[in-house]
Amino acid sequence: MTSASPDAGAASPSSSQNGDLPTKQVEADDSGSDDENNSESEEVGDDAEADEVPSAPTPQEEKSLQKREQRDAFRQEVNKYTASKDKKERSAALKEKKQSKDTLRSILAQNNTRNELISSVRAYQTELFEKAKTQNTIAVLDTGSGKTLIAILLLKDALEKEMNDRELGEPRRLSFFLVDKTTLVFQQLHSLESNLPTNKIKHLCGMYGAELWSRETWVKEFEEQDIIVCTADVLLHCLHHSYLRTEHINFLIFDEAHHAKRNHPYARIMGFYAAQRKEGKNPRIFGMTASPVDVDSRDEVNLNAMELERMLNSHIATVEPSKIKDFVNRPEEDRLFYRPSKDLSESQLYQAIKAHCWDLKHFGRLFQNAKLIRNELGRWCSNEYWSFAFSDEIAKKQVMKAEQSYSQERVKKSQEDLNKEIEQLQEARSLIDGYQIGPPNLNDPNDLNRTDLNEHTITDKVRQLHAYLNRHFERPTDTRCLVFVERRHTARLLNGVFEHLGNANLRPGELFGSNSSSHDGAYLSFKEQARTLLNFRKGHINCLFATSIAEEGLDVPECNLVVRFDPCKTMIQYIQSRGRARQKNSRFVHMLELHNPNQQFELSEIRRAEATMRHFCTSLPVDRLLVGNHDLDEEFDKDESPRIYEHPESRAILTYSFSLGVLQNYIDNLPHDEGDDMSIAYNIFRRHNNFVCEITLPARSEGFHSVLSRPYPKKSTAKMSAAFDMCLELLDKTRIDESFLPTKRKRDHLMRNARLAKGLDKSAAYAILKKPDKWAAERGSVPSRLFMTVIRLDGSWERPVQPIGLLTRSTMPDFPEFPIFKVDGDHCTVKTLSLRKALGVTPQLLSHMTGFTLRIFKDLFNKTFEVNDAKMTYWVVPLASIPADITVNHIYPKDLIDLTAMSYGATEGPLKWDPTFQSEDLLNKFLVDPLSGGRRLFSDKLRPDMKSTDPVPDDTARGPRKATNIIEYSSSLFSSSKNRRVWEVVQPVIEAEKVLHRLNVTASPSEEDRKAKTVCFVCPEPLNISPLSAPIASMAYLFPAIVHRIESYLIALEFCDRLGVSVPPKLALEAITKDAENTDEHNAEQVNFQRGMGRNYERLEFIGDTFLKMATTMATYIREATRDEYYLHVERMLALCNKNLYENAERQGFPKYIRGLQFSRRSWYPEGLTLIEGKSVNQGESEKDVVKQRFAQKTIADVCEAMIGASLVTYVQNGLEELSKFDDAVKAVTQLVSTEEHNNHNMRCWADYYEAYKLPPYQTAECTGSDHNIAAQVSQVDNYTFKYPKLLTCAFMHPSVPRTYSGGVPSYQRQEYLGDSLLDMAAVLYLFHKYPDQDPQWLTEHKMAIVSNKFQGALAVKLGFHKLLKYRSALGGQITKYVQEVEETRNANKGARDYWNHVSSPPKCLADMLEAYVGALFIDSEFNFAEVQRFFDDHIRYFFEDMSVYDTFASNHPINRIHALIGEAYGCANFKVMTEEIIADDEYSSTYYGAVMVHTSVAAFAHKESQSGAKIAAAVNGLKSLEGLAPYEFRERFGCMCTAPKHTVKKAAVKEKPQANGEMHAVNGNAPNGVEHKDEDYNPGHVRSYDGSSDEGRNAEIVKGLEGLKINVKPVDKDEIDYGDGIGEDEGGGSDAQRDSDQEFHEALAEG
């Protein structure tokens, strides 16, 4: 077969190899071409119509070329970027990433005042520095005197010596700066980084999990660093595991060195120092403290000072006070006296709570504290104490503890006892909530006459403090005041008092520890502490109530006023708290009880002890000898660890105390399922006068059951002894290695980082079905009966038409109606009716049917086929009038056939005109030019005013060349033949309509078609008069387009049959229709748009993707019943990823069903017949069907999702009342995602899910009073009664609650995983059916509002779910603050349905809890989705009845904004946000490069850890770069000459001009898309650089530490663990990118 002409069909020779482009492997034969030189005579051609010159590239081809050029330019930029990144830069990027994520560090950086460069060194600092260079030294200096600066000088000296030693070939050694608290790590780090000549300084602490690092990780850190700043526990961990030894350390600095005693990590590190002593290799030691001892007698000073020197193997050194007095200000000390309290009666609230809870164990300490507070602070403070000491959070903890106690077998407690205890706790909480505390007052607390005021009084001690501070803050001032208290609750309560009673110039705050195990809920996280200090430094707080946490270490700003509200108890407290008052003219005030000699005596004794200490330190002889710490290791043997084991190979040390951590680490790394009890049981009992401990490991420990300790007088020692022996047993059985680490580590899912989208952007050519398999299967026999499909037009056509019937060997399905378009752009509708009654056919009747059909092919399409009834695929017959009430059950199909017309057309040949012919018989005839394959005419009227020899009128349709008159115009002979041929001069002239051979009547006409001339004037003699009537011929011309659509429906149904689903033809065809190269780019101008194909698969893919997510979520939830949420996510990803869908589809041969080419008359042919005459007569039949089309692999996956969507919509399209009919969609999921190797989903119907679900033990466990109480509260807000209240308890169980405290109930994470997909499905169903004409982008953007954390958090508050949440973390304050904001906003907006959109983002746990509730509802209702739908209708739908309210919800997304800026404001039509993945050699590590491409230039770029992060960052940077440019500046910068319209038109699938019955007519739109990141070595041309990684690390996903790795570039798609955002025209987007949480979106708004 010869190739078609260049403009034949929809395929283009320039089709890209990178997209979904048509590929003309072998084109079908050209039946009825527009070329009018298709002569069947050797005489034809020379004088026929001119061959058309191959046209220039079409706009679609130009667009495709531009797209390829743009992608090529982008990949060149990626390669340039990759090449510019050497090891050092990638390491720097990693460092930047870690710092940006470390918000605690960034806050402390602002706090730090020690990061200034050293400008001058004081004389006494030089003196101590020189002394410390020659001997180990403990520097004793006041707070603020510059001890850290001396340490920095010593580190500089040590670094210099270390560099010299390395030059001489000495082994590498490190310096360690040890601190006692985590917050001090960051503080000291900033000081060292600012003043030391090295950037190889590492900070480590427990919050980074350094204790779990492997030996290899530690060795790498040691090789890359010079100095490590860390907590002492980190170094102790390394020494125990023998990751390094003291000989590898050149300098040890101990901050707050006075802690080095007993079992403190400082002391234990020095034990290793003593044990590993090596001549010439011992590290130098420098300690810093304000006081080396804490005693009050001369003998004890000597003894303890010498003990500290021995412990640290160092000399104590200090300087004369006179040498530092000019640099360190000593405050003036005052005393502030107060009267003791006389009010000993209990408050009303105290009495009420005690009446209900006097017998509860937890309340014993609370009652004691409340009494103490009443005596020290007053009744108001005692009442206020209950508000946080027994807050909602703590009440929930106590309920959980009670349930935990009940669940433990060793505690014998009845269900009634448990319910009573829970009821008491709830009553106590209700009492506290209902009690109106009111503000405090300053009335005299000793006036007991007015009881109504006594509840609001404060003690004289607080009143005196209030009066004193008011005097200092009576006017605006820069004063900083620090009030030291002993207890946390005192700091919190005093802060509350001064918030109520302080004046406008006093701004109070509180500072205390971070231990969240505090029984009364008073704790601050590290971050909150740092923020408080930052606010204190900046003056936002100027009076800070603090515990001892502010006494030492923390870089607290210098104060004018320090008050000891509670007296000092030790000398160190006295020295360190006084040292906080370092400003000139500062005061240090002691609050003392009037007439209390004990307090005054204790203060004087502390002062005397300080004088003794200073005298001792200054009087020490310089040349004295140290006792040394050679026997320190022996002392540890006796005191801390009666037994020590040293591994003979690694030399790692196992001690009693260290064995506890080793054993717990081993247990933590055992593989286990959710719900397994992995706790270690330590059972301690008496044996004679000692204690013995039996240790029992969890069942997962594989044969290791229990070990009995040796007897010891202490319980703690017995416990450590048992752990020590168990560790030795584990070591012997090789369960832990020579470093005491587990030999088998707990591993994440093997596929957690699988590159499931790898290569999915690639395309390949697939053989597609041109004809349904049904045709070939039925041919080969002569039928005795046929089935009729009536084909008629609803509406008028360009000419009168007669209905036709399509006869086939088997009954046809019911086909939907579809439009065809007239040349003026109007349309009418094709309607079909498939009759069920068979038509019996005789041989004669069949012969007439065959002859009539072949006459149509001959006269209309210029093809002569062999007459063979058995080879006929179908028959076309003319129909007479059709009854108006005809149905599919019409019983007389033969009566519908126009037998006369059929017989005449089948048996009669064409007529030729002769002079005897009556002129009137020439009217309304179908005329055929026998010498031109494409010249066909309809005769309209006679023109007696014209003669055959008249010249051809000007506006006549194009005809043969060199035609000088009408008779010559009527013949297609060559000029030479015309000269020999003699025509009758006298013959009529007919005005006729030339048939316009439009390629595709299912699409609106092209401009060329609209402008084509069709009127012509001919003489009849050169033409044939067809036996087909004009109405039949007019209808028959539409037949190829009609039967092509029917064949497409049949092919789609065959695909459904392969899947085993029943889908109507319209939806089936929609699911497999891809009508453009870039179908999934919603805002883009469509490339290679295929016109007239109807709806494409996008909307069905959108809903199918959502159902696929829900189905695979349910399957993994059921199958992996004990796995955690993360494992479920990975399993689900493996099932629903595009890679799995594509591979399954390809394996089953599904790509051949995809429809990607529009109908073209040139490529249409009737199948099965042998061609005798006509174009392509030499083509073999086997070649005819080989047509290939190029599809991206992602497209094939998308079509699979669309078919799932079609299977779903089939049963829910008539209304949401049929939502339970999901069986076919379930079946489709199984067929498309499950394989023999990976049975990811084996359900065949919806009921199979619940049948496969096995109730977990916790669900059916006996319910407690707490469980029933939660169920009762929930039933009041949601109309559902739970059969299994434990599911509700699970839905409100935060992951922070340990399993031992939850009564065996797991956290909500698994249910949240399930509920998330269920809510997604409900939201998508609602939008899909309410807005049938909206495209997937619109649906996605508006779905974002419904499923956003913002809305779900607000809804959780509206339903009161936040009150039911059980947690053990610092969530209470966040939730309370958010709840207040929601309620205030709702009231302020007066019931506006979008009030939730005007509040800040909620704590994520609220949205998670709501989703978990939906999951629980679904499980309890036995997987009844109708209950999910009911919940949606009852509680969610109300807010979204008018979706126009949320049209701008996603408009602030950076990608949408860049679209609007470039596409609309600047009118550019050729731009795109593109991403490429940069992969390391290990195939797992990767980063993403994103760029805004304008034509072939980079407008902005960024690199991030995730694909969506790179897109968003690139868009943010693009907005920074482009906003503000004038349009002419934009055009000049990028050479943009686009003339895109101002407003972008949505893509054709949805925003086409609506036609009949949902069919669409394409209206091409514009592209949008589009940022940039600072990079010193890589900057593409004109691009301005911006740093897109700021904002305290929000959305900080910068390059992922690829140091030392060779980088390759590979393409990107959406199916990584980090899904894309699905907004706009971005790479890898589309509706299945909806899986993002909206967190990244809000982070992007913050960056933007």
XYZ file of N, CA, C and O in Angstrom, residues 793-916:
496
model
N -31.166 10.760 11.513
C -30.718 12.055 12.004
C -31.873 12.769 12.679
O -33.004 12.765 12.173
N -31.570 13.359 13.804
C -32.546 14.187 14.496
C -32.202 15.640 14.181
O -31.233 16.187 14.711
N -32.970 16.252 13.274
C -32.647 17.583 12.813
C -32.332 17.551 11.327
O -32.060 16.502 10.749
N -32.377 18.693 10.724
C -32.156 18.765 9.285
C -30.683 18.763 8.951
O -29.860 19.331 9.664
N -30.351 18.092 7.836
C -28.975 18.071 7.340
C -28.868 19.081 6.198
O -29.841 19.778 5.852
N -27.711 19.183 5.598
C -27.495 20.138 4.512
C -28.387 19.834 3.302
O -28.786 20.727 2.554
N -28.649 18.564 3.124
C -29.553 18.108 2.068
C -30.516 17.103 2.689
O -30.222 16.521 3.735
N -31.627 16.869 2.032
C -32.535 15.828 2.551
C -31.822 14.480 2.612
O -31.033 14.139 1.722
N -32.086 13.738 3.659
C -31.464 12.427 3.834
C -32.539 11.394 4.092
O -33.641 11.699 4.549
N -32.209 10.159 3.781
C -33.109 9.036 4.024
C -32.456 8.127 5.054
O -31.266 7.817 4.947
N -33.182 7.686 6.094
C -32.565 6.818 7.105
C -32.003 5.550 6.479
O -32.471 5.098 5.432
N -31.022 5.011 7.137
C -30.428 3.752 6.677
C -30.414 2.762 7.821
O -30.534 3.127 8.998
N -30.274 1.526 7.459
C -30.146 0.473 8.453
C -28.816 -0.219 8.307
O -28.319 -0.431 7.205
N -28.230 -0.535 9.465
C -26.979 -1.292 9.505
C -27.324 -2.700 9.941
O -27.849 -2.916 11.039
N -27.065 -3.672 9.071
C -27.408 -5.067 9.355
C -26.144 -5.836 9.719
O -25.146 -5.794 8.988
N -26.198 -6.536 10.838
C -25.045 -7.298 11.331
C -25.494 -8.695 11.718
O -26.693 -8.974 11.870
N -24.531 -9.578 11.857
C -24.841 -10.977 12.130
C -25.343 -11.183 13.562
O -25.937 -12.209 13.863
N -25.028 -10.279 14.461
C -25.506 -10.398 15.843
C -26.089 -9.054 16.269
O -25.812 -8.016 15.659
N -26.866 -9.101 17.320
C -27.512 -7.877 17.781
C -26.462 -6.899 18.308
O -25.440 -7.291 18.875
N -26.730 -5.654 18.103
C -25.803 -4.600 18.540
C -26.286 -4.008 19.860
O -27.495 -4.016 20.141
N -25.379 -3.458 20.657
C -25.815 -2.796 21.889
C -26.515 -1.470 21.563
O -26.503 -1.004 20.423
N -27.086 -0.880 22.578
C -27.702 0.433 22.401
C -26.597 1.487 22.420
O -25.857 1.607 23.402
N -26.510 2.247 21.357
C -25.476 3.269 21.248
C -26.036 4.637 21.634
O -27.208 4.931 21.344
N -25.225 5.474 22.222
C -25.698 6.820 22.542
C -25.775 7.679 21.286
O -25.138 7.385 20.265
N -26.540 8.718 21.356
C -26.593 9.653 20.242
C -25.345 10.531 20.275
O -24.718 10.714 21.320
N -24.978 11.060 19.122
C -23.801 11.921 19.051
C -23.993 12.914 17.916
O -24.780 12.683 16.994
N -23.283 14.042 17.942
C -23.521 15.077 16.946
C -22.628 14.909 15.713
O -21.537 14.349 15.778
N -23.149 15.394 14.602
C -22.336 15.621 13.409
C -22.561 17.068 12.990
O -23.615 17.646 13.269
N -21.583 17.644 12.300
C -21.590 19.086 12.076
C -21.727 19.409 10.581
O -21.027 18.839 9.740
N -22.609 20.339 10.332
C -22.789 20.837 8.971
C -21.690 21.835 8.648
O -20.980 22.310 9.533
N -21.580 22.175 7.391
C -20.510 23.048 6.955
C -20.662 24.458 7.504
O -19.694 25.211 7.603
N -21.877 24.837 7.903
C -22.065 26.169 8.489
C -21.798 26.181 9.989
O -21.966 27.192 10.647
N -21.394 25.048 10.538
C -21.079 24.970 11.957
C -22.216 24.481 12.809
O -22.005 24.116 13.970
N -23.418 24.483 12.302
C -24.542 23.948 13.057
C -24.424 22.423 13.094
O -23.645 21.831 12.359
N -25.211 21.826 13.936
C -25.093 20.379 14.058
C -26.465 19.743 14.138
O -27.476 20.406 14.412
N -26.492 18.462 13.856
C -27.668 17.654 14.156
C -27.184 16.365 14.806
O -25.994 16.087 14.837
N -28.132 15.583 15.283
C -27.774 14.441 16.123
C -28.032 13.126 15.400
O -29.097 12.931 14.790
N -27.054 12.234 15.500
C -27.217 10.876 14.972
C -27.838 10.022 16.074
O -27.311 9.944 17.185
N -28.955 9.391 15.723
C -29.619 8.504 16.674
C -29.660 7.098 16.093
O -29.892 6.919 14.901
N -29.405 6.147 16.953
C -29.435 4.743 16.522
C -30.414 3.976 17.392
O -30.681 4.361 18.543
N -30.929 2.900 16.843
C -31.830 2.019 17.582
C -31.522 0.591 17.153
O -31.692 0.219 15.990
N -31.037 -0.193 18.088
C -30.662 -1.587 17.790
C -31.843 -2.494 18.105
O -32.235 -2.640 19.266
N -32.398 -3.081 17.050
C -33.572 -3.921 17.214
C -33.167 -5.302 17.709
O -32.150 -5.866 17.296
N -33.997 -5.855 18.590
C -33.709 -7.171 19.161
C -34.232 -8.313 18.276
O -33.741 -9.433 18.356
N -35.252 -8.020 17.445
C -35.848 -9.061 16.617
C -34.984 -9.307 15.389
O -34.586 -8.381 14.678
N -34.652 -10.569 15.118
C -33.825 -10.914 13.976
C -34.623 -10.798 12.679
O -35.848 -10.994 12.638
N -33.921 -10.478 11.626
C -34.497 -10.385 10.281
C -34.054 -11.616 9.480
O -32.855 -11.788 9.226
N -35.001 -12.453 9.128
C -34.655 -13.603 8.313
C -34.357 -13.169 6.877
O -35.072 -12.344 6.306
N -33.299 -13.702 6.294
C -32.906 -13.278 4.950
C -32.833 -14.483 4.025
O -32.317 -15.536 4.383
N -33.376 -14.291 2.839
C -33.266 -15.300 1.783
C -32.029 -14.998 0.968
O -31.483 -13.880 1.021
N -31.571 -15.947 0.158
C -30.401 -15.667 -0.681
C -30.613 -14.473 -1.592
O -29.696 -13.668 -1.801
N -31.820 -14.330 -2.118
C -32.059 -13.195 -3.010
C -32.014 -11.873 -2.245
O -31.418 -10.901 -2.708
N -32.667 -11.887 -1.109
C -32.670 -10.660 -0.312
C -31.255 -10.311 0.123
O -30.844 -9.140 0.069
N -30.490 -11.328 0.525
C -29.105 -11.079 0.938
C -28.291 -10.561 -0.238
O -27.437 -9.668 -0.084
N -28.581 -11.120 -1.438
C -27.851 -10.652 -2.622
C -28.136 -9.188 -2.891
O -27.227 -8.412 -3.235
N -29.380 -8.764 -2.748
C -29.719 -7.360 -2.948
C -29.059 -6.474 -1.886
O -28.615 -5.360 -2.189
N -29.023 -6.956 -0.656
C -28.379 -6.188 0.411
C -26.893 -6.012 0.109
O -26.331 -4.904 0.267
N -26.249 -7.083 -0.333
C -24.825 -7.001 -0.658
C -24.602 -6.054 -1.824
O -23.716 -5.193 -1.805
N -25.428 -6.208 -2.870
C -25.267 -5.358 -4.033
C -25.477 -3.898 -3.711
O -24.742 -3.008 -4.198
N -26.465 -3.593 -2.880
C -26.731 -2.197 -2.520
C -25.552 -1.611 -1.717
O -25.127 -0.483 -1.956
N -25.041 -2.402 -0.793
C -23.915 -1.920 0.011
C -22.700 -1.654 -0.859
O -22.023 -0.609 -0.715
N -22.405 -2.584 -1.757
C -21.233 -2.397 -2.615
C -21.445 -1.245 -3.594
O -20.466 -0.605 -4.010
N -22.726 -0.970 -3.986
C -22.999 0.178 -4.840
C -22.637 1.482 -4.105
O -22.094 2.411 -4.696
N -22.930 1.537 -2.843
C -22.551 2.720 -2.056
C -21.038 2.893 -2.062
O -20.506 3.987 -2.296
N -20.305 1.774 -1.830
C -18.852 1.872 -1.798
C -18.305 2.289 -3.164
O -17.322 3.014 -3.252
N -18.971 1.828 -4.221
C -18.498 2.130 -5.575
C -18.786 3.584 -5.944
O -17.899 4.341 -6.333
N -20.065 3.973 -5.832
C -20.455 5.289 -6.340
C -19.991 6.428 -5.430
O -19.631 7.503 -5.918
N -20.004 6.210 -4.156
C -19.648 7.315 -3.257
C -18.159 7.359 -2.993
O -17.561 8.441 -2.914
N -17.538 6.185 -2.817
C -16.158 6.167 -2.348
C -15.184 5.600 -3.371
O -14.018 5.386 -3.059
N -15.723 5.333 -4.605
C -14.851 4.999 -5.721
C -14.058 3.724 -5.481
O -12.883 3.634 -5.830
N -14.669 2.728 -4.850
C -13.982 1.468 -4.604
C -14.882 0.327 -5.042
O -16.059 0.264 -4.673
N -14.311 -0.573 -5.812
C -15.046 -1.748 -6.272
C -14.517 -2.967 -5.534
O -13.315 -3.250 -5.564
N -15.420 -3.656 -4.810
C -15.032 -4.820 -4.033
C -15.626 -6.094 -4.635
O -16.653 -6.051 -5.335
N -14.972 -7.183 -4.345
C -15.465 -8.492 -4.771
C -16.808 -8.770 -4.099
O -16.996 -8.477 -2.919
N -17.722 -9.334 -4.863
C -19.030 -9.701 -4.308
C -18.890 -11.046 -3.612
O -18.656 -12.065 -4.261
N -19.035 -11.042 -2.310
C -18.873 -12.269 -1.528
C -19.641 -12.086 -0.224
O -19.210 -11.382 0.685
N -20.815 -12.709 -0.147
C -21.672 -12.535 1.029
C -20.972 -12.947 2.315
O -21.181 -12.344 3.372
N -20.166 -13.987 2.250
C -19.511 -14.493 3.465
C -18.479 -13.502 4.016
O -18.190 -13.487 5.212
N -17.886 -12.689 3.128
C -16.853 -11.745 3.576
C -17.423 -10.402 4.026
O -16.676 -9.555 4.517
N -18.694 -10.242 3.849
C -19.292 -8.974 4.256
C -19.293 -8.866 5.784
O -19.708 -9.795 6.481
N -18.837 -7.727 6.252
C -18.861 -7.478 7.699
C -20.233 -7.010 8.133
O -20.761 -7.415 9.172
N -20.814 -6.127 7.363
C -22.147 -5.605 7.647
C -22.768 -5.163 6.322
O -22.094 -5.103 5.283
N -24.055 -4.888 6.349
C -24.783 -4.458 5.160
C -25.485 -3.135 5.458
O -25.964 -2.921 6.587
N -25.519 -2.269 4.465
C -26.226 -0.996 4.595
C -27.442 -1.058 3.691
O -27.324 -1.386 2.499
N -28.609 -0.744 4.266
C -29.841 -0.777 3.487
C -30.596 0.522 3.693
O -30.493 1.150 4.751
N -31.369 0.950 2.654
C -32.185 2.146 2.831
C -33.451 1.798 3.606
O -33.982 0.691 3.487
N -33.902 2.726 4.404
C -35.115 2.510 5.178
C -36.211 3.442 4.685
O -35.949 4.580 4.270
N -37.401 2.926 4.772
C -38.569 3.751 4.457
C -38.917 4.564 5.690
O -38.094 4.724 6.600
N -40.109 5.027 5.772
C -40.505 5.820 6.939
C -40.435 4.967 8.202
O -40.769 3.789 8.202
N -40.013 5.599 9.286
C -39.826 4.892 10.557
C -40.936 5.326 11.501
O -41.167 6.529 11.692
N -41.659 4.389 12.113
C -42.723 4.757 13.046
C -42.185 5.617 14.187
O -41.088 5.394 14.696
N -42.962 6.587 14.582
C -42.530 7.489 15.656
C -42.380 6.753 16.971
O -41.563 7.129 17.824
N -43.159 5.681 17.184
C -43.125 4.965 18.460
C -42.284 3.702 18.394
O -42.447 2.789 19.201
N -41.396 3.615 17.445
C -40.584 2.407 17.302
C -39.709 2.195 18.524
O -39.186 3.148 19.127
N -39.559 0.922 18.922
C -38.704 0.564 20.060
C -37.764 -0.548 19.631
O -37.853 -1.078 18.521
N -36.891 -0.922 20.537
C -35.934 -1.998 20.236
C -36.643 -3.323 20.017
O -36.075 -4.253 19.441
N -37.889 -3.420 20.475
C -38.633 -4.672 20.355
C -39.532 -4.695 19.124
O -40.466 -5.510 19.032
N -39.289 -3.833 18.169
C -40.065 -3.825 16.927
C -39.939 -5.190 16.251
O -38.840 -5.717 16.040
N -41.104 -5.768 15.878
C -41.090 -7.179 15.457
C -41.061 -7.364 13.951
O -40.963 -8.489 13.474
N -41.143 -6.281 13.186
C -41.131 -6.441 11.738
C -40.019 -5.591 11.119
O -40.268 -4.583 10.456
N -38.772 -5.960 11.342
C -37.682 -5.143 10.811
C -37.667 -5.063 9.299
O -37.264 -4.049 8.725
N -38.167 -6.128 8.635
C -38.152 -6.104 7.166
C -39.043 -5.004 6.621
O -38.781 -4.423 5.562
N -40.144 -4.725 7.356
C -41.075 -3.702 6.903
C -40.442 -2.320 6.875
O -40.969 -1.404 6.232
N -39.333 -2.155 7.596
C -38.693 -0.850 7.641
C -37.841 -0.585 6.403
O -37.507 0.562 6.107
N -37.471 -1.637 5.673
C -36.537 -1.492 4.551
C -37.271 -0.966 3.326
O -38.375 -1.425 2.978
N -36.668 -0.016 2.669
C -37.169 0.468 1.372
C -36.685 -0.540 0.320
O -35.624 -0.361 -0.306
N -37.469 -1.595 0.132
C -37.032 -2.697 -0.725
C -36.869 -2.261 -2.172
O -35.978 -2.734 -2.887
N -37.728 -1.363 -2.610
C -37.645 -0.910 -4.001
C -36.340 -0.191 -4.267
O -35.620 -0.479 -5.239
N -36.016 0.747 -3.399
C -34.778 1.504 -3.573
C -33.577 0.588 -3.444
O -32.579 0.733 -4.163
N -33.646 -0.376 -2.515
C -32.527 -1.296 -2.322
C -32.339 -2.164 -3.553
O -31.220 -2.350 -4.040
N -33.445 -2.704 -4.073
C -33.350 -3.583 -5.238
C -32.824 -2.826 -6.453
O -31.966 -3.322 -7.191
N -33.307 -1.609 -6.630
C -32.864 -0.808 -7.768
C -31.379 -0.487 -7.661
O -30.624 -0.612 -8.627
N -30.961 -0.096 -6.494
C -29.551 0.219 -6.325
C -28.655 -0.977 -6.460
O -27.497 -0.871 -6.881
N -29.166 -2.141 -6.104
C -28.348 -3.353 -6.139
C -28.235 -3.921 -7.539
O -27.213 -4.499 -7.926
N -29.307 -3.770 -8.325
C -29.341 -4.478 -9.615
C -29.088 -3.587 -10.805
O -28.695 -4.066 -11.877
N -29.350 -2.324 -10.674
C -29.208 -1.432 -11.803
C -27.848 -0.749 -11.779
O -27.330 -0.398 -10.724
N -27.316 -0.543 -12.992
C -26.079 0.194 -13.102
C -26.353 1.683 -13.267
O -27.499 2.134 -13.306
N -25.294 2.466 -13.410
C -25.491 3.909 -13.589
C -26.108 4.217 -14.948
O -25.881 3.528 -15.947
N -26.891 5.281 -14.990
C -27.517 5.719 -16.239
C -26.625 6.736 -16.945
O -25.909 7.513 -16.293
N -26.694 6.732 -18.281
C -25.985 7.726 -19.091
C -27.015 8.595 -19.815
O -28.044 8.122 -20.295
N -26.706 9.857 -19.895
C -27.622 10.787 -20.582
C -27.493 10.624 -22.090
O -26.414 10.395 -22.623
N -28.630 10.749 -22.777
C -28.629 10.862 -24.236
C -29.726 11.862 -24.604
O -30.526 12.278 -23.752
N -29.777 12.275 -25.843
C -30.733 13.335 -26.231
C -32.178 12.978 -25.950
O -33.036 13.880 -25.906
N -32.479 11.680 -25.820
C -33.879 11.309 -25.572
C -34.260 11.483 -24.100
O -35.416 11.282 -23.728
